[in-house]
Each structure stands twice: as structure tokens, then as C-alpha cells.
Amino acid sequence: MNAGTIKFGTDYGKKFQTVAVSRYANSDITWEKAYKSNLAWEIALFNSLSVELDMFKDHRTNILMSRGDIPSTMGLRTTVRANIGEPQIRN
């Protein structure tokens, strides 16, 4: 993609074509990962009292997100995405 022209050096009458990158390749992008566990406990007493307990845990990592810490002085025209997301766990 042509981003325009610039004048460079001492010959200001000559213009040079510039290039604008609109997408950046990232071969490190992968699938999101999910770790799940489930623990169940069940007991029945005297055919009238039963108790069930289920515990479930789900933890995700490598969530695809836009990086927010890249300074604008780098000259990037689009956002850079990476597998940096992970939910915060609140108990």
C-alpha cells in the first residue's frame, strides 16, 4: 500500500514513494488454552437423605488481545495482537 511520498536528502525536487504496513505477521499467535477440572461427591443414607457436592474450576490463558503498551513513536499504523490475556480470578 502506498502511504504517500517524502522528500529526502538535498535534492528536494525528487520524491520517493513510501510504504505503509497495514498488517503485521505474528507467527507466535496460538489457540487460547483452557484448563478445566470437575470434582463431584455424592452420598446417600437410609434411602431418605442424600447429599451431593460439585466443584468446578475453569482457568483460561493465552487469550488473543491487542497490546496496549507499544508507544506511538514506533510508527505502527495498526494494533499489534498477541496471546497475552488471562482473566483475573476473584474469590
Coordinates of N, CA and C in Angstrom, one line a residue:
M1 N 0.8 -1.2 0.0 CA 0.0 0.0 0.0 C 0.9 1.2 0.0
N2 N 0.6 2.2 -0.8 CA 1.4 3.4 -0.9 C 0.9 4.4 0.1
A3 N 1.8 4.9 0.9 CA 1.4 5.8 2.0 C 1.6 7.3 1.6
G4 N 2.2 7.5 0.5 CA 2.5 8.8 0.0 C 3.9 9.0 -0.5
T5 N 4.4 10.2 -0.5 CA 5.7 10.5 -0.9 C 6.4 11.4 0.1
I6 N 7.8 11.3 0.1 CA 8.6 12.1 1.0 C 9.7 12.7 0.2
K7 N 10.2 13.8 0.7 CA 11.4 14.4 0.1 C 12.6 14.1 1.0
F8 N 13.7 13.6 0.5 CA 14.8 13.2 1.3 C 16.1 13.7 0.7
G9 N 17.0 14.1 1.6 CA 18.3 14.5 1.1 C 18.3 15.9 0.7
T10 N 19.3 16.3 -0.2 CA 19.4 17.7 -0.6 C 18.7 18.0 -1.9
D11 N 18.3 16.9 -2.6 CA 17.6 17.1 -3.9 C 16.1 17.1 -3.5
Y12 N 15.5 18.3 -3.1 CA 14.1 18.3 -2.7 C 13.2 18.2 -3.8
G13 N 13.6 18.3 -5.0 CA 12.8 18.2 -6.2 C 12.4 16.7 -6.5
K14 N 13.2 15.8 -5.9 CA 12.9 14.4 -6.2 C 12.1 13.8 -5.0
K15 N 11.0 13.1 -5.4 CA 10.2 12.5 -4.4 C 10.3 11.0 -4.4
F16 N 10.2 10.4 -3.2 CA 10.4 8.9 -3.1 C 9.1 8.4 -2.5
Q17 N 8.6 7.2 -3.1 CA 7.4 6.6 -2.7 C 7.7 5.9 -1.3
T18 N 6.7 6.0 -0.4 CA 6.8 5.3 0.9 C 5.8 4.2 0.9
V19 N 6.0 3.3 1.9 CA 5.2 2.1 2.1 C 4.5 2.2 3.4
A20 N 3.2 1.9 3.5 CA 2.5 1.8 4.7 C 2.1 0.3 5.0
V21 N 2.5 -0.2 6.1 CA 2.2 -1.6 6.5 C 0.9 -1.5 7.3
S22 N -0.1 -2.2 6.8 CA -1.4 -2.2 7.5 C -1.7 -3.5 8.3
R23 N -0.8 -4.5 8.2 CA -1.0 -5.7 9.0 C 0.4 -6.3 9.2
Y24 N 0.6 -6.8 10.4 CA 1.9 -7.3 10.8 C 1.8 -8.8 11.1
A25 N 2.6 -9.6 10.5 CA 2.6 -11.0 10.7 C 3.1 -11.4 12.1
N26 N 2.5 -12.3 12.7 CA 2.9 -12.8 14.0 C 2.7 -14.3 14.1
S27 N 3.8 -15.0 13.9 CA 3.7 -16.5 13.8 C 3.6 -17.1 15.2
D28 N 3.7 -16.3 16.3 CA 3.6 -16.8 17.7 C 2.2 -16.8 18.2
I29 N 1.2 -16.3 17.4 CA -0.2 -16.4 17.8 C -0.7 -17.9 17.8
T30 N -1.3 -18.3 18.9 CA -1.8 -19.7 19.0 C -3.2 -19.7 19.5
W31 N -3.7 -20.9 19.7 CA -5.1 -21.0 20.2 C -5.1 -20.7 21.7
E32 N -6.3 -20.2 22.2 CA -6.5 -20.0 23.6 C -6.5 -21.3 24.3
K33 N -5.9 -21.4 25.5 CA -5.9 -22.6 26.3 C -6.8 -22.6 27.4
A34 N -7.5 -23.7 27.7 CA -8.5 -23.8 28.8 C -8.1 -25.0 29.6
Y35 N -8.0 -24.8 30.9 CA -7.8 -25.9 31.9 C -9.0 -26.0 32.7
K36 N -9.6 -27.2 32.7 CA -10.8 -27.4 33.4 C -10.7 -28.6 34.3
S37 N -11.3 -28.5 35.5 CA -11.4 -29.7 36.4 C -12.8 -29.7 37.1
N38 N -13.2 -30.9 37.4 CA -14.5 -31.1 38.0 C -14.4 -32.2 39.0
L39 N -14.8 -31.9 40.3 CA -14.8 -32.8 41.3 C -16.2 -33.0 41.9
A40 N -16.7 -34.2 42.0 CA -18.1 -34.5 42.4 C -18.0 -35.5 43.6
W41 N -18.9 -35.3 44.5 CA -19.1 -36.2 45.7 C -20.5 -36.4 45.9
E42 N -20.9 -37.6 46.1 CA -22.4 -37.9 46.3 C -22.5 -39.0 47.4
I43 N -23.4 -38.9 48.3 CA -23.6 -39.9 49.4 C -25.1 -40.0 49.6
A44 N -25.6 -41.2 49.9 CA -27.0 -41.4 50.2 C -27.0 -42.3 51.5
L45 N -27.9 -41.9 52.4 CA -28.0 -42.6 53.7 C -29.5 -43.0 53.9
F46 N -29.7 -44.2 54.2 CA -31.0 -44.8 54.6 C -32.1 -44.5 53.6
N47 N -31.8 -44.4 52.3 CA -32.8 -44.1 51.3 C -33.6 -42.9 51.4
S48 N -33.3 -42.0 52.4 CA -34.1 -40.8 52.5 C -33.2 -39.5 52.6
L49 N -31.9 -39.7 52.9 CA -31.1 -38.5 52.9 C -29.9 -38.7 51.9
S50 N -29.8 -37.7 51.0 CA -28.8 -37.7 50.0 C -28.1 -36.4 50.0
V51 N -26.8 -36.4 49.8 CA -26.0 -35.1 49.7 C -25.1 -35.2 48.4
E52 N -25.1 -34.1 47.7 CA -24.3 -34.0 46.5 C -23.4 -32.8 46.6
L53 N -22.2 -32.9 46.2 CA -21.3 -31.7 46.2 C -20.5 -31.7 44.9
D54 N -20.6 -30.6 44.2 CA -19.9 -30.5 42.9 C -19.0 -29.2 43.0
M55 N -17.8 -29.4 42.5 CA -16.8 -28.3 42.5 C -16.3 -28.2 41.0
F56 N -16.2 -27.1 40.5 CA -15.8 -26.9 39.1 C -14.8 -25.8 39.0
K57 N -13.7 -25.9 38.3 CA -12.7 -24.9 38.1 C -12.4 -24.8 36.6
D58 N -12.4 -23.5 36.1 CA -12.1 -23.2 34.7 C -11.0 -22.1 34.7
H59 N -9.9 -22.4 34.1 CA -8.8 -21.3 34.0 C -8.4 -21.2 32.5
R60 N -8.4 -20.0 32.0 CA -8.0 -19.8 30.6 C -6.7 -18.9 30.5
T61 N -5.9 -19.3 29.5 CA -4.7 -18.5 29.3 C -4.6 -18.3 27.8
N62 N -3.6 -17.5 27.4 CA -3.3 -17.2 26.0 C -4.5 -16.6 25.2
I63 N -5.2 -15.7 25.8 CA -6.3 -15.1 25.2 C -5.8 -14.0 24.2
L64 N -6.2 -14.0 23.0 CA -5.8 -13.1 22.0 C -6.3 -11.7 22.3
M65 N -5.4 -10.7 22.5 CA -5.7 -9.3 22.8 C -4.8 -8.4 22.1
S66 N -5.2 -7.1 22.0 CA -4.4 -6.1 21.4 C -3.4 -5.6 22.5
R67 N -2.2 -5.4 22.1 CA -1.2 -4.9 23.0 C -1.4 -3.4 23.2
G68 N -1.4 -3.0 24.5 CA -1.6 -1.6 24.8 C -0.4 -0.8 25.2
D69 N 0.8 -1.5 25.3 CA 2.0 -0.9 25.8 C 3.0 -0.6 24.7
I70 N 2.6 -0.5 23.5 CA 3.5 -0.1 22.4 C 3.4 1.4 22.2
P71 N 4.5 2.1 22.3 CA 4.4 3.6 22.2 C 4.1 4.0 20.7
S72 N 3.5 5.1 20.6 CA 3.1 5.6 19.2 C 4.4 6.0 18.4
T73 N 5.5 6.3 19.1 CA 6.7 6.7 18.5 C 7.3 5.6 17.6
M74 N 6.8 4.3 17.7 CA 7.3 3.3 16.9 C 6.8 3.4 15.5
G75 N 5.8 4.2 15.3 CA 5.3 4.4 13.9 C 4.4 3.3 13.4
L76 N 3.8 2.4 14.2 CA 3.0 1.4 13.8 C 1.6 1.9 13.4
R77 N 1.0 1.5 12.3 CA -0.2 2.0 11.9 C -1.4 1.2 12.3
T78 N -1.2 0.0 12.8 CA -2.3 -0.9 13.3 C -1.9 -1.4 14.6
T79 N -2.9 -2.0 15.3 CA -2.6 -2.5 16.6 C -2.0 -3.9 16.5
V80 N -1.1 -4.2 17.4 CA -0.4 -5.5 17.4 C -1.1 -6.4 18.4
R81 N -1.4 -7.6 17.9 CA -2.2 -8.5 18.8 C -1.2 -9.7 19.2
A82 N -1.5 -10.2 20.4 CA -0.7 -11.3 20.9 C -1.5 -12.1 21.9
N83 N -1.0 -13.3 22.3 CA -1.7 -14.1 23.2 C -1.2 -13.7 24.6
I84 N -1.8 -12.6 25.1 CA -1.3 -12.1 26.4 C -2.4 -12.1 27.5
G85 N -3.6 -12.4 27.1 CA -4.8 -12.3 28.0 C -4.9 -13.4 29.0
E86 N -5.3 -13.1 30.2 CA -5.6 -14.1 31.2 C -6.6 -13.5 32.2
P87 N -7.7 -14.1 32.4 CA -8.7 -13.5 33.3 C -8.2 -13.4 34.8
Q88 N -8.7 -12.4 35.5 CA -8.3 -12.2 36.9 C -9.3 -13.0 37.7
I89 N -8.8 -13.7 38.6 CA -9.6 -14.6 39.5 C -10.0 -13.8 40.7
R90 N -11.2 -13.7 41.0 CA -11.7 -13.1 42.2 C -12.5 -14.1 43.0
N91 N -12.1 -14.3 44.2 CA -12.8 -15.3 45.1 C -13.6 -14.6 46.1

